[in-house]
Amino acid sequence: MNNKNRKTESAYQERLYIVNVLEMNVVLYPNEIGQTKTRENLKSSIVKKIEGKCTEEGYIRPGSVEVKQYSAGIVKGDMVEFTVVFQCYSSNPVEGTIIECVVKSITKAGIHAEARDHLGNVPVTVFIARDHFVQKKAFQEVTETSLEKKVFVKVIGTRFELNDDCVEVLGELIQMENNINKK
């Protein structure tokens, strides 16, 4: 693959995530607080709650949480509550976004694909309905030999619930990987 295609490919991968700065209240036990332990324990608590799952912002990429600042703790019973500002990468593709996916299965209903990031996480699964796009040339080129091949998909709509493992996308097939190299 030449450098131009690599740049295009990485640009599609970068579109999977955006940087979010979020705020969350985190409760720790007094023995989890100390000069060096507080920041680590706040991060650990946030990571357990949100990484690798969907929140209101979308899918949170594992390994992306970084604590920016936190408040002085407020004692509540036998616990201490902190307001934590942190940065993370989230994925929630908007309508019209083009994402790179890998074909996982082809059924009579349509094509199932996954968008993977460079770490192997699957923040987005895609379904391309056969009924909507069967007349398109790009759709007709997808066969059983297309499994594990890259396709480019335009997002039509998304859905997810809190704590889902990924964002589900209804998409439109734009083109197969082998057609990109021809252009």
PDB file of C-alpha atoms in Angstrom:
ATOM      1  CA  MET A   1       0.000   0.000   0.000  1.00  0.00           C
ATOM      2  CA  ASN A   2       1.477   3.389  -0.911  1.00  0.00           C
ATOM      3  CA  ASN A   3       1.814   6.380   1.447  1.00  0.00           C
ATOM      4  CA  LYS A   4      -1.243   8.160   0.008  1.00  0.00           C
ATOM      5  CA  ASN A   5      -3.482   5.178   0.824  1.00  0.00           C
ATOM      6  CA  ARG A   6      -1.911   4.851   4.308  1.00  0.00           C
ATOM      7  CA  LYS A   7      -2.692   8.500   5.043  1.00  0.00           C
ATOM      8  CA  THR A   8      -6.278   8.033   3.853  1.00  0.00           C
ATOM      9  CA  GLU A   9      -6.616   4.841   5.896  1.00  0.00           C
ATOM     10  CA  SER A  10      -5.306   6.474   9.071  1.00  0.00           C
ATOM     11  CA  ALA A  11      -7.610   9.460   8.520  1.00  0.00           C
ATOM     12  CA  TYR A  12     -10.613   7.115   8.507  1.00  0.00           C
ATOM     13  CA  GLN A  13      -9.331   5.436  11.685  1.00  0.00           C
ATOM     14  CA  GLU A  14      -8.862   8.810  13.378  1.00  0.00           C
ATOM     15  CA  ARG A  15     -12.511   9.648  12.652  1.00  0.00           C
ATOM     16  CA  LEU A  16     -13.580   6.798  14.903  1.00  0.00           C
ATOM     17  CA  TYR A  17     -12.767   8.822  18.019  1.00  0.00           C
ATOM     18  CA  ILE A  18     -13.000  12.361  19.250  1.00  0.00           C
ATOM     19  CA  VAL A  19     -11.370  13.833  22.338  1.00  0.00           C
ATOM     20  CA  ASN A  20     -13.852  14.522  25.126  1.00  0.00           C
ATOM     21  CA  VAL A  21     -13.290  16.380  28.373  1.00  0.00           C
ATOM     22  CA  LEU A  22     -15.808  15.073  30.885  1.00  0.00           C
ATOM     23  CA  GLU A  23     -16.641  15.480  34.552  1.00  0.00           C
ATOM     24  CA  MET A  24     -17.637  12.747  36.987  1.00  0.00           C
ATOM     25  CA  ASN A  25     -18.174  12.435  40.727  1.00  0.00           C
ATOM     26  CA  VAL A  26     -16.015   9.649  42.165  1.00  0.00           C
ATOM     27  CA  VAL A  27     -16.197   8.258  45.694  1.00  0.00           C
ATOM     28  CA  LEU A  28     -13.122   6.783  47.429  1.00  0.00           C
ATOM     29  CA  TYR A  29     -12.450   5.256  50.843  1.00  0.00           C
ATOM     30  CA  PRO A  30     -10.113   7.317  53.054  1.00  0.00           C
ATOM     31  CA  ASN A  31      -7.404   4.636  52.783  1.00  0.00           C
ATOM     32  CA  GLU A  32      -7.393   5.170  48.974  1.00  0.00           C
ATOM     33  CA  ILE A  33      -6.352   8.796  49.421  1.00  0.00           C
ATOM     34  CA  GLY A  34      -2.762   9.943  49.780  1.00  0.00           C
ATOM     35  CA  GLN A  35      -0.044  12.024  48.131  1.00  0.00           C
ATOM     36  CA  THR A  36       0.428   9.722  45.150  1.00  0.00           C
ATOM     37  CA  LYS A  37      -2.527   7.367  45.432  1.00  0.00           C
ATOM     38  CA  THR A  38      -5.428   9.780  44.989  1.00  0.00           C
ATOM     39  CA  ARG A  39      -4.983  10.529  41.265  1.00  0.00           C
ATOM     40  CA  GLU A  40      -4.267   6.849  40.476  1.00  0.00           C
ATOM     41  CA  ASN A  41      -7.302   5.634  42.411  1.00  0.00           C
ATOM     42  CA  LEU A  42      -9.589   8.250  40.850  1.00  0.00           C
ATOM     43  CA  LYS A  43      -8.414   7.185  37.392  1.00  0.00           C
ATOM     44  CA  SER A  44      -8.812   3.501  38.261  1.00  0.00           C
ATOM     45  CA  SER A  45     -12.377   4.102  39.439  1.00  0.00           C
ATOM     46  CA  ILE A  46     -13.280   5.991  36.239  1.00  0.00           C
ATOM     47  CA  VAL A  47     -11.638   3.338  34.045  1.00  0.00           C
ATOM     48  CA  LYS A  48     -13.685   0.561  35.694  1.00  0.00           C
ATOM     49  CA  LYS A  49     -16.925   2.505  35.181  1.00  0.00           C
ATOM     50  CA  ILE A  50     -16.602   3.643  31.576  1.00  0.00           C
ATOM     51  CA  GLU A  51     -13.747   2.234  29.476  1.00  0.00           C
ATOM     52  CA  GLY A  52     -14.715  -0.288  26.810  1.00  0.00           C
ATOM     53  CA  LYS A  53     -18.407   0.572  27.233  1.00  0.00           C
ATOM     54  CA  CYS A  54     -20.910   3.058  25.907  1.00  0.00           C
ATOM     55  CA  THR A  55     -21.755   6.134  27.965  1.00  0.00           C
ATOM     56  CA  GLU A  56     -23.894   9.131  27.008  1.00  0.00           C
ATOM     57  CA  GLU A  57     -21.012  10.270  24.777  1.00  0.00           C
ATOM     58  CA  GLY A  58     -20.631   6.934  22.958  1.00  0.00           C
ATOM     59  CA  TYR A  59     -18.049   4.150  23.214  1.00  0.00           C
ATOM     60  CA  ILE A  60     -15.052   5.036  25.428  1.00  0.00           C
ATOM     61  CA  ARG A  61     -11.749   3.692  24.104  1.00  0.00           C
ATOM     62  CA  PRO A  62      -9.841   1.553  26.629  1.00  0.00           C
ATOM     63  CA  GLY A  63      -6.588   3.122  27.769  1.00  0.00           C
ATOM     64  CA  SER A  64      -7.655   6.664  26.918  1.00  0.00           C
ATOM     65  CA  VAL A  65      -8.725   8.089  30.299  1.00  0.00           C
ATOM     66  CA  GLU A  66      -6.423  10.793  31.645  1.00  0.00           C
ATOM     67  CA  VAL A  67      -7.283  12.688  34.846  1.00  0.00           C
ATOM     68  CA  LYS A  68      -6.805  16.426  34.269  1.00  0.00           C
ATOM     69  CA  GLN A  69      -7.843  17.775  37.673  1.00  0.00           C
ATOM     70  CA  TYR A  70      -9.943  16.933  40.691  1.00  0.00           C
ATOM     71  CA  SER A  71     -11.593  18.849  43.496  1.00  0.00           C
ATOM     72  CA  ALA A  72     -10.805  18.743  47.172  1.00  0.00           C
ATOM     73  CA  GLY A  73     -12.703  15.798  48.569  1.00  0.00           C
ATOM     74  CA  ILE A  74     -15.953  16.192  50.459  1.00  0.00           C
ATOM     75  CA  VAL A  75     -16.495  13.755  53.329  1.00  0.00           C
ATOM     76  CA  LYS A  76     -19.785  11.901  52.966  1.00  0.00           C
ATOM     77  CA  GLY A  77     -20.204   9.353  55.746  1.00  0.00           C
ATOM     78  CA  ASP A  78     -17.216   7.021  55.674  1.00  0.00           C
ATOM     79  CA  MET A  79     -16.326   7.952  52.056  1.00  0.00           C
ATOM     80  CA  VAL A  80     -14.789  10.959  50.316  1.00  0.00           C
ATOM     81  CA  GLU A  81     -16.363  12.340  47.124  1.00  0.00           C
ATOM     82  CA  PHE A  82     -14.303  14.072  44.426  1.00  0.00           C
ATOM     83  CA  THR A  83     -15.375  15.903  41.286  1.00  0.00           C
ATOM     84  CA  VAL A  84     -12.949  14.748  38.601  1.00  0.00           C
ATOM     85  CA  VAL A  85     -12.304  16.374  35.216  1.00  0.00           C
ATOM     86  CA  PHE A  86     -10.803  13.886  32.794  1.00  0.00           C
ATOM     87  CA  GLN A  87     -10.071  13.482  29.113  1.00  0.00           C
ATOM     88  CA  CYS A  88     -10.885  10.388  27.064  1.00  0.00           C
ATOM     89  CA  TYR A  89     -11.489   9.274  23.493  1.00  0.00           C
ATOM     90  CA  SER A  90     -15.069   8.447  22.566  1.00  0.00           C
ATOM     91  CA  SER A  91     -16.654   7.068  19.421  1.00  0.00           C
ATOM     92  CA  ASN A  92     -20.132   8.043  18.319  1.00  0.00           C
ATOM     93  CA  PRO A  93     -20.132   8.514  14.528  1.00  0.00           C
ATOM     94  CA  VAL A  94     -22.525  11.151  13.256  1.00  0.00           C
ATOM     95  CA  GLU A  95     -24.714  10.850  10.185  1.00  0.00           C
ATOM     96  CA  GLY A  96     -22.717  11.284   6.991  1.00  0.00           C
ATOM     97  CA  THR A  97     -19.382  10.176   8.458  1.00  0.00           C
ATOM     98  CA  ILE A  98     -17.461   7.679   6.340  1.00  0.00           C
ATOM     99  CA  ILE A  99     -15.813   4.913   8.342  1.00  0.00           C
ATOM    100  CA  GLU A 100     -13.518   2.073   7.367  1.00  0.00           C
ATOM    101  CA  CYS A 101     -14.815  -1.380   8.343  1.00  0.00           C
ATOM    102  CA  VAL A 102     -13.963  -5.039   7.926  1.00  0.00           C
ATOM    103  CA  VAL A 103     -16.664  -7.374   6.564  1.00  0.00           C
ATOM    104  CA  LYS A 104     -17.533 -10.019   9.178  1.00  0.00           C
ATOM    105  CA  SER A 105     -20.514 -11.787   7.630  1.00  0.00           C
ATOM    106  CA  ILE A 106     -22.872 -11.646   4.682  1.00  0.00           C
ATOM    107  CA  THR A 107     -26.468 -12.799   5.077  1.00  0.00           C
ATOM    108  CA  LYS A 108     -29.685 -12.532   3.097  1.00  0.00           C
ATOM    109  CA  ALA A 109     -30.547  -9.520   5.241  1.00  0.00           C
ATOM    110  CA  GLY A 110     -27.313  -7.665   4.481  1.00  0.00           C
ATOM    111  CA  ILE A 111     -23.688  -7.166   5.407  1.00  0.00           C
ATOM    112  CA  HIS A 112     -22.327  -7.107   8.955  1.00  0.00           C
ATOM    113  CA  ALA A 113     -19.014  -5.312   9.475  1.00  0.00           C
ATOM    114  CA  GLU A 114     -16.823  -3.957  12.261  1.00  0.00           C
ATOM    115  CA  ALA A 115     -14.732  -0.822  12.570  1.00  0.00           C
ATOM    116  CA  ARG A 116     -11.535  -1.577  14.492  1.00  0.00           C
ATOM    117  CA  ASP A 117      -9.084   0.918  15.895  1.00  0.00           C
ATOM    118  CA  HIS A 118      -5.307   0.498  15.809  1.00  0.00           C
ATOM    119  CA  LEU A 119      -5.422  -1.291  19.188  1.00  0.00           C
ATOM    120  CA  GLY A 120      -7.891  -3.925  17.971  1.00  0.00           C
ATOM    121  CA  ASN A 121     -10.894  -2.505  19.853  1.00  0.00           C
ATOM    122  CA  VAL A 122     -14.253  -2.655  18.078  1.00  0.00           C
ATOM    123  CA  PRO A 123     -16.057   0.590  18.963  1.00  0.00           C
ATOM    124  CA  VAL A 124     -18.508   0.332  16.053  1.00  0.00           C
ATOM    125  CA  THR A 125     -20.425  -2.505  14.410  1.00  0.00           C
ATOM    126  CA  VAL A 126     -22.122  -1.803  11.101  1.00  0.00           C
ATOM    127  CA  PHE A 127     -25.123  -3.292   9.338  1.00  0.00           C
ATOM    128  CA  ILE A 128     -25.768  -2.555   5.668  1.00  0.00           C
ATOM    129  CA  ALA A 129     -29.294  -3.643   4.737  1.00  0.00           C
ATOM    130  CA  ARG A 130     -29.521  -5.523   1.446  1.00  0.00           C
ATOM    131  CA  ASP A 131     -33.041  -4.239   0.697  1.00  0.00           C
ATOM    132  CA  HIS A 132     -31.900  -0.612   0.677  1.00  0.00           C
ATOM    133  CA  PHE A 133     -28.806  -0.946  -1.477  1.00  0.00           C
ATOM    134  CA  VAL A 134     -29.084  -4.138  -3.550  1.00  0.00           C
ATOM    135  CA  GLN A 135     -29.128  -2.165  -6.823  1.00  0.00           C
ATOM    136  CA  LYS A 136     -25.870  -0.358  -6.047  1.00  0.00           C
ATOM    137  CA  LYS A 137     -22.819  -1.666  -7.896  1.00  0.00           C
ATOM    138  CA  ALA A 138     -20.627  -1.528  -4.771  1.00  0.00           C
ATOM    139  CA  PHE A 139     -23.104  -3.728  -2.896  1.00  0.00           C
ATOM    140  CA  GLN A 140     -23.212  -6.330  -5.681  1.00  0.00           C
ATOM    141  CA  GLU A 141     -19.403  -6.649  -5.541  1.00  0.00           C
ATOM    142  CA  VAL A 142     -19.554  -7.946  -1.962  1.00  0.00           C
ATOM    143  CA  THR A 143     -19.491 -11.756  -1.987  1.00  0.00           C
ATOM    144  CA  GLU A 144     -18.392 -14.544   0.366  1.00  0.00           C
ATOM    145  CA  THR A 145     -14.809 -13.876  -0.783  1.00  0.00           C
ATOM    146  CA  SER A 146     -15.155 -10.390   0.712  1.00  0.00           C
ATOM    147  CA  LEU A 147     -15.006 -11.625   4.319  1.00  0.00           C
ATOM    148  CA  GLU A 148     -12.285  -9.813   6.294  1.00  0.00           C
ATOM    149  CA  LYS A 149     -11.857  -7.265   3.470  1.00  0.00           C
ATOM    150  CA  LYS A 150     -12.100  -3.548   4.102  1.00  0.00           C
ATOM    151  CA  VAL A 151     -15.130  -1.559   3.037  1.00  0.00           C
ATOM    152  CA  PHE A 152     -15.970   2.099   3.418  1.00  0.00           C
ATOM    153  CA  VAL A 153     -19.387   2.865   4.855  1.00  0.00           C
ATOM    154  CA  LYS A 154     -21.369   6.088   5.154  1.00  0.00           C
ATOM    155  CA  VAL A 155     -23.218   6.369   8.477  1.00  0.00           C
ATOM    156  CA  ILE A 156     -26.996   6.680   8.115  1.00  0.00           C
ATOM    157  CA  GLY A 157     -27.869   6.290  11.790  1.00  0.00           C
ATOM    158  CA  THR A 158     -26.553   5.047  15.143  1.00  0.00           C
ATOM    159  CA  ARG A 159     -27.911   3.462  18.283  1.00  0.00           C
ATOM    160  CA  PHE A 160     -26.523   2.270  21.593  1.00  0.00           C
ATOM    161  CA  GLU A 161     -27.571   1.903  25.195  1.00  0.00           C
ATOM    162  CA  LEU A 162     -25.557   2.618  28.317  1.00  0.00           C
ATOM    163  CA  ASN A 163     -22.913  -0.064  28.981  1.00  0.00           C
ATOM    164  CA  ASP A 164     -23.198  -1.590  25.479  1.00  0.00           C
ATOM    165  CA  ASP A 165     -19.935  -3.027  24.142  1.00  0.00           C
ATOM    166  CA  CYS A 166     -20.091  -0.913  20.973  1.00  0.00           C
ATOM    167  CA  VAL A 167     -22.082   1.602  18.960  1.00  0.00           C
ATOM    168  CA  GLU A 168     -24.345   0.019  16.326  1.00  0.00           C
ATOM    169  CA  VAL A 169     -24.460   1.774  12.971  1.00  0.00           C
ATOM    170  CA  LEU A 170     -26.849   1.459  10.047  1.00  0.00           C
ATOM    171  CA  GLY A 171     -24.781   2.318   7.018  1.00  0.00           C
ATOM    172  CA  GLU A 172     -24.559   2.634   3.266  1.00  0.00           C
ATOM    173  CA  LEU A 173     -21.762   0.849   1.427  1.00  0.00           C
ATOM    174  CA  ILE A 174     -19.580   3.366  -0.398  1.00  0.00           C
ATOM    175  CA  GLN A 175     -16.885   1.114  -1.851  1.00  0.00           C
ATOM    176  CA  MET A 176     -14.693  -1.948  -1.363  1.00  0.00           C
ATOM    177  CA  GLU A 177     -10.980  -1.718  -0.592  1.00  0.00           C
ATOM    178  CA  ASN A 178      -9.901  -3.089  -4.000  1.00  0.00           C
ATOM    179  CA  ASN A 179     -11.833  -0.293  -5.755  1.00  0.00           C
ATOM    180  CA  ILE A 180     -10.016   2.393  -3.774  1.00  0.00           C
ATOM    181  CA  ASN A 181      -6.620   1.397  -5.165  1.00  0.00           C
ATOM    182  CA  LYS A 182      -7.937   1.657  -8.754  1.00  0.00           C
ATOM    183  CA  LYS A 183      -8.739   5.367  -8.388  1.00  0.00           C
TER     184      LYS A 183
END
